Amino acid sequence: ALSAEMQGLAGQAPQTLTLPDSFLSGLTYDDYRLIRYNPERARFADIPDAQFQLHAFHMGWLFKEPVLLYEVADGMATPMAFDTDDFIYEREARDHVPEHAALPGVAGFRLHNPLNRPDIFDELIAFQGASYFRALGRGSAYGLSARGLAVNTGLAVAEEFPRFTRFWIERPTAGAGVVIVHAAMESPSLTGAYRFVITPGGETTVDVTARLYFRNDIEQLGIAPLTSMFLFAERNRTKFDDFRPQVHDSDGLGIIRADGDMLWRPLANPARLASSYFVETAPRSFGLYQRDREFVNYQDAAAHYEKRPSCVVEPIGDWGRGAVRLVEIPSDLEVNDNIVAFWVPEAPAKAGESREFAYRLRWGAIEPDTRDARAYVLETRAGEGGVSGVENTEGTRKFVVDFKGGLLGNMPGDVADSLTIVAGAVNGQIRTQTLSQIWGTDIWRLVLDVAADGDKPVELSAHVAGYDRKLTETWLYQWIKA
């Protein structure tokens, strides 16, 4: 029914929603941060052995367009009505909000679940702002976000931000470990019908079905977009005067190709807008990962970046040919999400067409895929090229890549001469390359000194081979010479 409705709306002009002035339009950031949902009024709390509870987000400040929620039970959808009695207004916020006032909608919602311990309902997933949502696995803290769709992101034409305007939440049954949500998407160039099947756990999964109906041609369609933050790590640490060794929600883009080959692209905070396309046919997965899970490597006792979840997109069905696009935006502040990754289908979307995409999102502390015994990239470091302690007269950049585990990790250091470094540079030259084992560990270190041919971005790739097989995942990097 929702798909039919959204397909019909795609044949009509988009509707612009205007709200009358009210106390909601006057709420400032300071007011908004003093408003929270009253947990005693959580929806679905009346269900015996309830595994999910719903809390709404208040309208106001940046969230001026109402989102409508419906509860679905026995095949019937009933509007969820909210008023000011559903929220707690602290201190000054009380002076701006009337009592018992009906609200025209909400800014979104979040679902709670006993994710980490049976006596506490923790936040599990939140939908708020345009088509943004984010979820948690067990032991995670909120970090990167997903979006329902990206339209013309990082292009010369204006970007569109489709919105989830209505949600239908199926009333959970007693003890159910899964909750199902449907959503209506609206945007000037398209409409969409979405279905989310949400299963909490050590890795929380969200199975997404997206049916899209196009009013206009779209230059670039971004499927399953992920948005994150990368400020600095070992490879660009010197640009930031900060007591913390690293600051990022994600440290790399990982792609598993159709043949099982693994690509790892460490994230960067470039000097200028950067974009990379990884052309693939029916990839098994792609995602933004937080691989480093050690507190000592972040030293942030408030943000706890070591707890930020990874999110992996696993296509369901054959997505055909296209590209994983990575957009990296220069940033000086960790409050800015400056990383975007999404799938771009080879064929652009045309007005009057419809398309369907299905995929699974996995959220949590996802370990590197080592099923074929290849070593994975543990860390990427960078600095001035040449010999340490002397002046670098050649203007090279040194990249240090540590590979950990797998068959390579079990080999003794004296087999180095039997191994092959397979490395390449586009728009640059690799001046020197060495490979050695870090004594007493299962880590092998690859060191490259690279020179740029000019001002174009240098595209680097490297892996280690030996004994008639590939021994590591493929390391990729884009170096933009400042």
Short mmCIF file of N, CA, C and O in Angstrom, two decimals, residues 184-278:
data_model
loop_
_atom_site.label_atom_id
_atom_site.label_comp_id
_atom_site.label_asym_id
_atom_site.label_seq_id
_atom_site.Cartn_x
_atom_site.Cartn_y
_atom_site.Cartn_z
N ALA A 184 7.95 6.66 4.62
CA ALA A 184 7.70 7.36 3.36
C ALA A 184 8.79 8.39 3.16
O ALA A 184 9.08 9.19 4.06
N MET A 185 9.41 8.36 1.97
CA MET A 185 10.45 9.34 1.64
C MET A 185 9.91 10.32 0.61
O MET A 185 9.23 9.91 -0.35
N GLU A 186 10.22 11.59 0.79
CA GLU A 186 9.80 12.61 -0.16
C GLU A 186 10.95 13.57 -0.43
O GLU A 186 11.73 13.90 0.47
N SER A 187 11.06 14.00 -1.70
CA SER A 187 12.12 14.89 -2.13
C SER A 187 11.65 15.53 -3.44
O SER A 187 10.76 14.99 -4.11
N PRO A 188 12.20 16.68 -3.81
CA PRO A 188 11.76 17.31 -5.06
C PRO A 188 11.87 16.39 -6.28
O PRO A 188 11.01 16.44 -7.16
N SER A 189 12.87 15.52 -6.34
CA SER A 189 13.10 14.71 -7.54
C SER A 189 12.59 13.29 -7.44
O SER A 189 12.64 12.56 -8.44
N LEU A 190 12.08 12.87 -6.27
CA LEU A 190 11.67 11.47 -6.13
C LEU A 190 10.80 11.27 -4.91
O LEU A 190 10.69 12.14 -4.04
N THR A 191 10.19 10.09 -4.86
CA THR A 191 9.54 9.60 -3.65
C THR A 191 10.07 8.19 -3.39
O THR A 191 10.69 7.58 -4.25
N GLY A 192 9.81 7.69 -2.18
CA GLY A 192 10.30 6.35 -1.87
C GLY A 192 9.49 5.69 -0.78
O GLY A 192 8.87 6.35 0.06
N ALA A 193 9.45 4.36 -0.81
CA ALA A 193 8.85 3.54 0.23
C ALA A 193 9.95 2.65 0.80
O ALA A 193 10.63 1.95 0.05
N TYR A 194 10.11 2.69 2.12
CA TYR A 194 11.19 1.97 2.80
C TYR A 194 10.65 1.01 3.83
O TYR A 194 9.63 1.28 4.47
N ARG A 195 11.38 -0.10 4.01
CA ARG A 195 11.08 -1.07 5.06
C ARG A 195 12.37 -1.39 5.79
O ARG A 195 13.39 -1.68 5.17
N PHE A 196 12.33 -1.31 7.12
CA PHE A 196 13.49 -1.60 7.97
C PHE A 196 13.12 -2.74 8.92
O PHE A 196 12.15 -2.62 9.67
N VAL A 197 13.88 -3.82 8.89
CA VAL A 197 13.73 -4.92 9.83
C VAL A 197 14.93 -4.87 10.77
O VAL A 197 16.06 -5.12 10.35
N ILE A 198 14.68 -4.53 12.03
CA ILE A 198 15.73 -4.18 12.98
C ILE A 198 15.88 -5.31 14.00
O ILE A 198 14.92 -5.65 14.70
N THR A 199 17.09 -5.87 14.08
CA THR A 199 17.37 -6.98 15.00
C THR A 199 18.55 -6.61 15.88
O THR A 199 19.69 -6.54 15.40
N PRO A 200 18.34 -6.34 17.17
CA PRO A 200 19.44 -5.96 18.05
C PRO A 200 20.32 -7.14 18.41
O PRO A 200 19.90 -8.30 18.37
N GLY A 201 21.59 -6.83 18.76
CA GLY A 201 22.51 -7.88 19.17
C GLY A 201 23.92 -7.36 19.30
O GLY A 201 24.17 -6.15 19.26
N GLY A 202 24.88 -8.29 19.45
CA GLY A 202 26.28 -7.91 19.45
C GLY A 202 26.60 -7.11 18.21
O GLY A 202 27.30 -6.09 18.25
N GLU A 203 26.12 -7.57 17.08
CA GLU A 203 26.03 -6.78 15.86
C GLU A 203 24.55 -6.58 15.58
O GLU A 203 23.82 -7.54 15.35
N THR A 204 24.10 -5.35 15.65
CA THR A 204 22.70 -5.05 15.32
C THR A 204 22.57 -4.99 13.80
O THR A 204 23.38 -4.35 13.12
N THR A 205 21.56 -5.68 13.27
CA THR A 205 21.34 -5.67 11.83
C THR A 205 20.08 -4.91 11.49
O THR A 205 19.09 -4.95 12.23
N VAL A 206 20.12 -4.21 10.38
CA VAL A 206 18.96 -3.51 9.83
C VAL A 206 18.84 -3.93 8.38
O VAL A 206 19.67 -3.56 7.54
N ASP A 207 17.82 -4.72 8.06
CA ASP A 207 17.56 -5.13 6.68
C ASP A 207 16.68 -4.09 6.03
O ASP A 207 15.56 -3.83 6.49
N VAL A 208 17.19 -3.48 4.96
CA VAL A 208 16.53 -2.35 4.32
C VAL A 208 16.03 -2.76 2.94
O VAL A 208 16.76 -3.38 2.16
N THR A 209 14.78 -2.42 2.64
CA THR A 209 14.25 -2.49 1.28
C THR A 209 13.81 -1.09 0.89
O THR A 209 13.03 -0.46 1.61
N ALA A 210 14.33 -0.60 -0.23
CA ALA A 210 14.03 0.76 -0.69
C ALA A 210 13.44 0.69 -2.08
O ALA A 210 14.08 0.17 -3.00
N ARG A 211 12.23 1.19 -2.23
CA ARG A 211 11.59 1.32 -3.55
C ARG A 211 11.51 2.80 -3.89
O ARG A 211 10.90 3.58 -3.16
N LEU A 212 12.12 3.17 -5.01
CA LEU A 212 12.28 4.58 -5.38
C LEU A 212 11.52 4.88 -6.67
O LEU A 212 11.56 4.09 -7.61
N TYR A 213 10.88 6.06 -6.70
CA TYR A 213 10.08 6.49 -7.85
C TYR A 213 10.52 7.91 -8.21
O TYR A 213 10.47 8.82 -7.38
N PHE A 214 10.95 8.10 -9.48
CA PHE A 214 11.65 9.32 -9.85
C PHE A 214 10.75 10.29 -10.61
O PHE A 214 10.14 9.94 -11.62
N ARG A 215 10.70 11.53 -10.12
CA ARG A 215 10.02 12.62 -10.82
C ARG A 215 10.91 13.22 -11.89
O ARG A 215 10.45 13.63 -12.95
N ASN A 216 12.21 13.32 -11.57
CA ASN A 216 13.18 13.99 -12.44
C ASN A 216 14.38 13.08 -12.69
O ASN A 216 14.62 12.12 -11.95
N ASP A 217 15.13 13.40 -13.74
CA ASP A 217 16.42 12.76 -13.93
C ASP A 217 17.33 13.13 -12.75
O ASP A 217 17.28 14.26 -12.25
N ILE A 218 18.17 12.21 -12.35
CA ILE A 218 19.11 12.47 -11.25
C ILE A 218 20.51 12.18 -11.75
O ILE A 218 20.79 11.09 -12.28
N GLU A 219 21.39 13.14 -11.60
CA GLU A 219 22.74 12.98 -12.12
C GLU A 219 23.50 11.88 -11.39
O GLU A 219 24.20 11.08 -12.01
N GLN A 220 23.36 11.83 -10.07
CA GLN A 220 24.06 10.79 -9.30
C GLN A 220 23.18 10.32 -8.15
O GLN A 220 22.80 11.10 -7.27
N LEU A 221 22.87 9.04 -8.16
CA LEU A 221 22.09 8.41 -7.11
C LEU A 221 23.04 7.71 -6.15
O LEU A 221 23.89 6.92 -6.59
N GLY A 222 22.91 7.98 -4.87
CA GLY A 222 23.77 7.36 -3.86
C GLY A 222 22.98 6.39 -3.00
O GLY A 222 22.13 6.80 -2.21
N ILE A 223 23.24 5.09 -3.16
CA ILE A 223 22.50 4.04 -2.45
C ILE A 223 23.25 3.66 -1.17
O ILE A 223 24.47 3.53 -1.16
N ALA A 224 22.50 3.46 -0.09
CA ALA A 224 23.04 3.04 1.21
C ALA A 224 24.16 3.97 1.68
O ALA A 224 25.26 3.51 2.03
N PRO A 225 23.93 5.28 1.71
CA PRO A 225 25.01 6.19 2.10
C PRO A 225 25.33 6.11 3.59
O PRO A 225 24.44 5.96 4.43
N LEU A 226 26.61 6.23 3.89
CA LEU A 226 27.12 6.28 5.27
C LEU A 226 27.86 7.59 5.45
O LEU A 226 28.59 8.03 4.56
N THR A 227 27.68 8.21 6.61
CA THR A 227 28.29 9.51 6.90
C THR A 227 29.06 9.41 8.20
O THR A 227 28.53 8.93 9.20
N SER A 228 30.32 9.88 8.20
CA SER A 228 31.13 9.74 9.39
C SER A 228 32.08 10.93 9.53
O SER A 228 32.00 11.91 8.79
N MET A 229 33.00 10.81 10.52
CA MET A 229 33.96 11.87 10.81
C MET A 229 35.36 11.29 10.93
O MET A 229 35.57 10.29 11.63
N PHE A 230 36.30 11.91 10.23
CA PHE A 230 37.72 11.60 10.41
C PHE A 230 38.47 12.92 10.51
O PHE A 230 38.48 13.71 9.56
N LEU A 231 39.07 13.17 11.67
CA LEU A 231 39.83 14.40 11.86
C LEU A 231 41.33 14.15 11.72
O LEU A 231 41.99 14.70 10.85
N PHE A 232 41.88 13.26 12.58
CA PHE A 232 43.30 12.95 12.44
C PHE A 232 43.61 11.61 13.08
O PHE A 232 42.89 11.09 13.92
N ALA A 233 44.74 11.05 12.64
CA ALA A 233 45.30 9.81 13.19
C ALA A 233 46.81 9.86 12.94
O ALA A 233 47.37 10.94 12.71
N GLU A 234 47.48 8.70 12.93
CA GLU A 234 48.93 8.69 12.80
C GLU A 234 49.43 9.30 11.50
O GLU A 234 50.54 9.81 11.44
N ARG A 235 48.62 9.24 10.45
CA ARG A 235 49.09 9.70 9.15
C ARG A 235 48.98 11.21 8.95
O ARG A 235 49.53 11.74 7.98
N ASN A 236 48.23 11.92 9.81
CA ASN A 236 48.18 13.38 9.68
C ASN A 236 48.18 14.04 11.05
O ASN A 236 47.63 15.12 11.24
N ARG A 237 48.80 13.39 12.01
CA ARG A 237 48.79 13.83 13.41
C ARG A 237 49.41 15.21 13.60
O ARG A 237 48.97 16.00 14.44
N THR A 238 50.44 15.55 12.82
CA THR A 238 51.18 16.78 13.06
C THR A 238 50.39 18.04 12.72
O THR A 238 50.78 19.14 13.11
N LYS A 239 49.26 17.89 12.05
CA LYS A 239 48.45 19.06 11.69
C LYS A 239 47.60 19.57 12.85
O LYS A 239 47.01 20.65 12.77
N PHE A 240 47.53 18.80 13.95
CA PHE A 240 46.63 19.14 15.04
C PHE A 240 47.40 19.15 16.37
O PHE A 240 48.06 18.17 16.71
N ASP A 241 47.29 20.26 17.07
CA ASP A 241 47.91 20.39 18.38
C ASP A 241 46.89 19.91 19.41
O ASP A 241 46.11 20.68 19.96
N ASP A 242 46.91 18.62 19.68
CA ASP A 242 45.88 17.98 20.49
C ASP A 242 46.53 16.90 21.35
O ASP A 242 47.42 16.19 20.88
N PHE A 243 46.07 16.76 22.60
CA PHE A 243 46.68 15.75 23.47
C PHE A 243 46.30 14.33 23.06
O PHE A 243 46.94 13.36 23.47
N ARG A 244 45.27 14.20 22.23
CA ARG A 244 44.80 12.88 21.83
C ARG A 244 45.54 12.38 20.59
O ARG A 244 45.73 13.15 19.65
N PRO A 245 45.95 11.12 20.58
CA PRO A 245 46.67 10.60 19.41
C PRO A 245 45.81 10.49 18.16
O PRO A 245 46.31 10.60 17.04
N GLN A 246 44.48 10.22 18.31
CA GLN A 246 43.59 10.06 17.18
C GLN A 246 42.22 10.64 17.53
O GLN A 246 41.79 10.56 18.68
N VAL A 247 41.53 11.15 16.52
CA VAL A 247 40.14 11.59 16.67
C VAL A 247 39.39 11.21 15.40
O VAL A 247 39.63 11.79 14.33
N HIS A 248 38.55 10.20 15.49
CA HIS A 248 37.73 9.81 14.33
C HIS A 248 36.63 8.85 14.77
O HIS A 248 36.80 8.08 15.71
N ASP A 249 35.51 8.92 14.07
CA ASP A 249 34.43 7.94 14.23
C ASP A 249 34.68 6.70 13.39
O ASP A 249 34.18 5.62 13.70
N SER A 250 35.40 6.87 12.29
CA SER A 250 35.75 5.76 11.39
C SER A 250 37.16 5.99 10.91
O SER A 250 37.59 7.14 10.74
N ASP A 251 37.92 4.89 10.70
CA ASP A 251 39.29 5.07 10.23
C ASP A 251 39.54 4.51 8.84
O ASP A 251 40.62 4.70 8.29
N GLY A 252 38.55 3.82 8.24
CA GLY A 252 38.79 3.31 6.91
C GLY A 252 37.54 2.86 6.19
O GLY A 252 36.52 2.54 6.82
N LEU A 253 37.63 2.84 4.87
CA LEU A 253 36.61 2.26 4.00
C LEU A 253 37.06 0.87 3.62
O LEU A 253 38.17 0.69 3.09
N GLY A 254 36.23 -0.14 3.89
CA GLY A 254 36.53 -1.50 3.50
C GLY A 254 35.57 -1.99 2.44
O GLY A 254 34.37 -1.73 2.52
N ILE A 255 36.09 -2.68 1.43
CA ILE A 255 35.27 -3.24 0.35
C ILE A 255 35.66 -4.70 0.18
O ILE A 255 36.84 -5.03 0.09
N ILE A 256 34.66 -5.58 0.15
CA ILE A 256 34.90 -6.97 -0.23
C ILE A 256 34.29 -7.16 -1.61
O ILE A 256 33.07 -7.00 -1.80
N ARG A 257 35.14 -7.47 -2.57
CA ARG A 257 34.72 -7.56 -3.96
C ARG A 257 33.97 -8.87 -4.21
O ARG A 257 33.91 -9.75 -3.35
N ALA A 258 33.41 -8.99 -5.41
CA ALA A 258 32.61 -10.18 -5.74
C ALA A 258 33.42 -11.46 -5.64
O ALA A 258 32.89 -12.51 -5.28
N ASP A 259 34.73 -11.39 -5.92
CA ASP A 259 35.57 -12.58 -5.86
C ASP A 259 36.17 -12.82 -4.48
O ASP A 259 37.00 -13.72 -4.30
N GLY A 260 35.80 -12.00 -3.49
CA GLY A 260 36.31 -12.16 -2.14
C GLY A 260 37.54 -11.34 -1.84
O GLY A 260 37.99 -11.30 -0.68
N ASP A 261 38.12 -10.69 -2.85
CA ASP A 261 39.29 -9.84 -2.61
C ASP A 261 38.89 -8.69 -1.70
O ASP A 261 37.79 -8.13 -1.83
N MET A 262 39.79 -8.32 -0.79
CA MET A 262 39.49 -7.29 0.20
C MET A 262 40.31 -6.03 -0.07
O MET A 262 41.53 -6.11 -0.24
N LEU A 263 39.64 -4.88 -0.11
CA LEU A 263 40.29 -3.59 -0.29
C LEU A 263 40.15 -2.78 1.00
O LEU A 263 39.07 -2.77 1.62
N TRP A 264 41.22 -2.12 1.40
CA TRP A 264 41.19 -1.26 2.58
C TRP A 264 41.74 0.11 2.22
O TRP A 264 42.88 0.24 1.77
N ARG A 265 40.91 1.12 2.40
CA ARG A 265 41.30 2.49 2.08
C ARG A 265 41.25 3.32 3.37
O ARG A 265 40.17 3.67 3.84
N PRO A 266 42.40 3.61 4.00
CA PRO A 266 42.39 4.47 5.18
C PRO A 266 41.80 5.84 4.84
O PRO A 266 42.03 6.38 3.75
N LEU A 267 41.05 6.40 5.77
CA LEU A 267 40.43 7.69 5.53
C LEU A 267 41.44 8.81 5.70
O LEU A 267 42.46 8.66 6.38
N ALA A 268 41.14 9.95 5.08
CA ALA A 268 42.02 11.11 5.14
C ALA A 268 41.19 12.36 5.42
O ALA A 268 39.98 12.39 5.19
N ASN A 269 41.87 13.37 5.93
CA ASN A 269 41.30 14.71 6.08
C ASN A 269 42.09 15.60 5.13
O ASN A 269 43.10 16.19 5.52
N PRO A 270 41.65 15.69 3.88
CA PRO A 270 42.51 16.29 2.84
C PRO A 270 42.56 17.81 2.93
O PRO A 270 41.74 18.46 3.59
N ALA A 271 43.53 18.37 2.24
CA ALA A 271 43.66 19.82 2.18
C ALA A 271 42.57 20.45 1.32
O ALA A 271 42.24 21.63 1.49
N ARG A 272 42.03 19.68 0.39
CA ARG A 272 40.92 20.16 -0.44
C ARG A 272 39.97 18.99 -0.68
O ARG A 272 40.31 17.84 -0.43
N LEU A 273 38.77 19.30 -1.14
CA LEU A 273 37.76 18.27 -1.35
C LEU A 273 38.32 17.14 -2.21
O LEU A 273 38.91 17.38 -3.26
N ALA A 274 38.13 15.91 -1.73
CA ALA A 274 38.68 14.75 -2.45
C ALA A 274 37.57 13.75 -2.70
O ALA A 274 36.64 13.60 -1.89
N SER A 275 37.68 13.05 -3.82
CA SER A 275 36.67 12.06 -4.18
C SER A 275 37.36 10.86 -4.82
O SER A 275 38.29 11.03 -5.62
N SER A 276 36.94 9.66 -4.43
CA SER A 276 37.50 8.44 -4.99
C SER A 276 36.37 7.53 -5.42
O SER A 276 35.35 7.41 -4.71
N TYR A 277 36.52 6.88 -6.57
CA TYR A 277 35.54 5.92 -7.09
C TYR A 277 36.20 4.55 -7.17
O TYR A 277 37.29 4.41 -7.76
N PHE A 278 35.56 3.55 -6.62
CA PHE A 278 36.04 2.18 -6.67
C PHE A 278 35.04 1.38 -7.50
O PHE A 278 33.97 1.00 -7.01
#
